[in-house]
Amino acid sequence: MPEIPQWASEALSGVYDPCCREKGISVVEMGLVRSVEVADGRARVELLLTSGWCPFAARVLTEVRERIEEQPGVSEAEVEVVWDEVWTTDRLSPRASRLLRFLPPPAQVPDKAAYIGRELR
């Protein structure tokens, strides 16, 4: 994963995919920000989506652009969804992964009753 500049991570830490806002998981923690580059005051941000059918994509793109354009040295920002890489759960921050608690594939759970019993505690 490319490094995201610290200033960009901080600027985008208050931008939420609406599906994760209630849990306080930002687009940065979700791993949706693939790259941020700035040249001559123009920023280019690449985002991944968790789903190509995300009904909130336009709102997230607008909010990311606005936050980046507020940063010193940035006069204009272009935000683009990239399709050459698929978002996967390994992009989640450790905190986001703990909060979302994705289930393992069923084939990896030999004793389903024991697994459910442990997780419900």
mmCIF file of C-alpha atoms in Angstrom:
data_model
loop_
_atom_site.group_PDB
_atom_site.id
_atom_site.type_symbol
_atom_site.label_atom_id
_atom_site.label_comp_id
_atom_site.label_asym_id
_atom_site.label_seq_id
_atom_site.Cartn_x
_atom_site.Cartn_y
_atom_site.Cartn_z
ATOM 1 C CA MET A 1 0.000 0.000 0.000
ATOM 2 C CA PRO A 2 1.408 3.448 -0.869
ATOM 3 C CA GLU A 3 2.098 5.812 2.004
ATOM 4 C CA ILE A 4 -0.511 8.509 2.511
ATOM 5 C CA PRO A 5 1.078 11.809 3.612
ATOM 6 C CA GLN A 6 0.458 12.499 7.304
ATOM 7 C CA TRP A 7 -1.242 15.830 6.564
ATOM 8 C CA ALA A 8 -3.680 14.072 4.213
ATOM 9 C CA SER A 9 -4.418 11.310 6.731
ATOM 10 C CA GLU A 10 -5.149 13.939 9.365
ATOM 11 C CA ALA A 11 -7.323 15.972 6.975
ATOM 12 C CA LEU A 12 -9.335 12.910 5.970
ATOM 13 C CA SER A 13 -9.626 11.368 9.438
ATOM 14 C CA GLY A 14 -12.970 13.144 9.851
ATOM 15 C CA VAL A 15 -14.431 11.906 6.568
ATOM 16 C CA TYR A 16 -16.666 8.869 6.945
ATOM 17 C CA ASP A 17 -18.255 6.392 4.632
ATOM 18 C CA PRO A 18 -21.856 6.762 5.847
ATOM 19 C CA CYS A 19 -22.008 3.030 6.538
ATOM 20 C CA CYS A 20 -19.226 3.390 9.141
ATOM 21 C CA ARG A 21 -19.933 6.847 10.569
ATOM 22 C CA GLU A 22 -21.842 5.448 13.566
ATOM 23 C CA LYS A 23 -18.795 3.384 14.530
ATOM 24 C CA GLY A 24 -16.445 6.353 14.032
ATOM 25 C CA ILE A 25 -14.393 4.658 11.314
ATOM 26 C CA SER A 26 -12.962 7.145 8.815
ATOM 27 C CA VAL A 27 -12.178 6.570 5.146
ATOM 28 C CA VAL A 28 -8.513 6.460 6.206
ATOM 29 C CA GLU A 29 -9.144 3.667 8.724
ATOM 30 C CA MET A 30 -11.284 1.831 6.180
ATOM 31 C CA GLY A 31 -8.327 1.840 3.790
ATOM 32 C CA LEU A 32 -10.332 3.630 1.109
ATOM 33 C CA VAL A 33 -7.598 6.214 0.415
ATOM 34 C CA ARG A 34 -5.128 4.629 -1.984
ATOM 35 C CA SER A 35 -2.932 7.637 -2.711
ATOM 36 C CA VAL A 36 -2.590 11.393 -2.342
ATOM 37 C CA GLU A 37 -0.145 13.350 -4.490
ATOM 38 C CA VAL A 38 0.332 17.105 -4.801
ATOM 39 C CA ALA A 39 2.173 18.991 -7.551
ATOM 40 C CA ASP A 40 2.026 22.743 -8.122
ATOM 41 C CA GLY A 41 -0.876 23.136 -5.691
ATOM 42 C CA ARG A 42 -2.987 20.500 -7.442
ATOM 43 C CA ALA A 43 -3.809 17.401 -5.430
ATOM 44 C CA ARG A 44 -4.814 14.068 -6.869
ATOM 45 C CA VAL A 45 -6.518 11.595 -4.542
ATOM 46 C CA GLU A 46 -7.262 8.007 -5.472
ATOM 47 C CA LEU A 47 -9.994 6.183 -3.576
ATOM 48 C CA LEU A 48 -11.152 2.604 -3.525
ATOM 49 C CA LEU A 49 -14.740 1.726 -2.720
ATOM 50 C CA THR A 50 -15.829 -1.232 -0.639
ATOM 51 C CA SER A 51 -18.429 -1.862 -3.327
ATOM 52 C CA GLY A 52 -18.932 -0.570 -6.840
ATOM 53 C CA TRP A 53 -22.577 -0.137 -5.891
ATOM 54 C CA CYS A 54 -21.959 2.215 -2.957
ATOM 55 C CA PRO A 55 -24.906 4.652 -3.005
ATOM 56 C CA PHE A 56 -22.880 7.194 -0.994
ATOM 57 C CA ALA A 57 -19.840 7.378 -3.280
ATOM 58 C CA ALA A 58 -20.644 10.847 -4.648
ATOM 59 C CA ARG A 59 -20.944 12.305 -1.145
ATOM 60 C CA VAL A 60 -17.665 10.727 0.001
ATOM 61 C CA LEU A 61 -15.850 11.999 -3.118
ATOM 62 C CA THR A 62 -17.128 15.535 -2.520
ATOM 63 C CA GLU A 63 -16.187 15.519 1.155
ATOM 64 C CA VAL A 64 -12.680 14.190 0.438
ATOM 65 C CA ARG A 65 -12.147 16.885 -2.207
ATOM 66 C CA GLU A 66 -13.343 19.629 0.147
ATOM 67 C CA ARG A 67 -11.082 18.475 3.003
ATOM 68 C CA ILE A 68 -8.014 18.244 0.767
ATOM 69 C CA GLU A 69 -8.673 21.654 -0.802
ATOM 70 C CA GLU A 70 -8.738 23.184 2.703
ATOM 71 C CA GLN A 71 -5.095 22.197 3.255
ATOM 72 C CA PRO A 72 -2.198 24.663 2.988
ATOM 73 C CA GLY A 73 -0.488 24.517 -0.383
ATOM 74 C CA VAL A 74 -3.467 22.925 -2.129
ATOM 75 C CA SER A 75 -5.470 25.117 -4.477
ATOM 76 C CA GLU A 76 -7.390 22.386 -6.269
ATOM 77 C CA ALA A 77 -8.096 18.698 -5.723
ATOM 78 C CA GLU A 78 -9.209 15.933 -8.030
ATOM 79 C CA VAL A 79 -10.650 12.817 -6.398
ATOM 80 C CA GLU A 80 -11.003 9.696 -8.455
ATOM 81 C CA VAL A 81 -12.323 6.228 -7.729
ATOM 82 C CA VAL A 82 -9.879 3.675 -9.080
ATOM 83 C CA TRP A 83 -11.052 0.337 -10.395
ATOM 84 C CA ASP A 84 -7.759 -1.457 -11.017
ATOM 85 C CA GLU A 85 -7.515 -2.599 -7.404
ATOM 86 C CA VAL A 86 -10.187 -4.279 -5.333
ATOM 87 C CA TRP A 87 -10.783 -3.156 -1.756
ATOM 88 C CA THR A 88 -10.296 -6.006 0.696
ATOM 89 C CA THR A 89 -10.531 -6.222 4.475
ATOM 90 C CA ASP A 90 -6.739 -6.347 4.794
ATOM 91 C CA ARG A 91 -6.793 -2.586 4.076
ATOM 92 C CA LEU A 92 -8.643 -1.938 7.370
ATOM 93 C CA SER A 93 -6.727 -0.396 10.241
ATOM 94 C CA PRO A 94 -6.422 -2.688 13.279
ATOM 95 C CA ARG A 95 -8.998 -0.532 15.109
ATOM 96 C CA ALA A 96 -11.475 -0.686 12.208
ATOM 97 C CA SER A 97 -11.012 -4.422 11.927
ATOM 98 C CA ARG A 98 -11.778 -4.873 15.637
ATOM 99 C CA LEU A 99 -14.865 -2.662 15.441
ATOM 100 C CA LEU A 100 -16.290 -4.318 12.331
ATOM 101 C CA ARG A 101 -15.531 -7.926 13.324
ATOM 102 C CA PHE A 102 -15.785 -9.657 9.970
ATOM 103 C CA LEU A 103 -16.697 -13.319 10.084
ATOM 104 C CA PRO A 104 -14.246 -15.877 8.712
ATOM 105 C CA PRO A 105 -15.183 -17.953 5.663
ATOM 106 C CA PRO A 106 -17.424 -20.858 6.773
ATOM 107 C CA ALA A 107 -14.876 -23.452 5.608
ATOM 108 C CA GLN A 108 -12.413 -22.062 8.186
ATOM 109 C CA VAL A 109 -14.794 -22.737 11.096
ATOM 110 C CA PRO A 110 -14.901 -26.479 11.759
ATOM 111 C CA ASP A 111 -17.070 -26.207 14.908
ATOM 112 C CA LYS A 112 -19.627 -23.521 14.135
ATOM 113 C CA ALA A 113 -21.509 -23.840 17.450
ATOM 114 C CA ALA A 114 -18.281 -23.355 19.454
ATOM 115 C CA TYR A 115 -17.300 -20.364 17.309
ATOM 116 C CA ILE A 116 -20.686 -18.672 17.767
ATOM 117 C CA GLY A 117 -20.591 -19.402 21.502
ATOM 118 C CA ARG A 118 -17.166 -17.731 21.854
ATOM 119 C CA GLU A 119 -18.174 -14.699 19.775
ATOM 120 C CA LEU A 120 -21.441 -14.062 21.618
ATOM 121 C CA ARG A 121 -19.736 -13.730 24.999
#
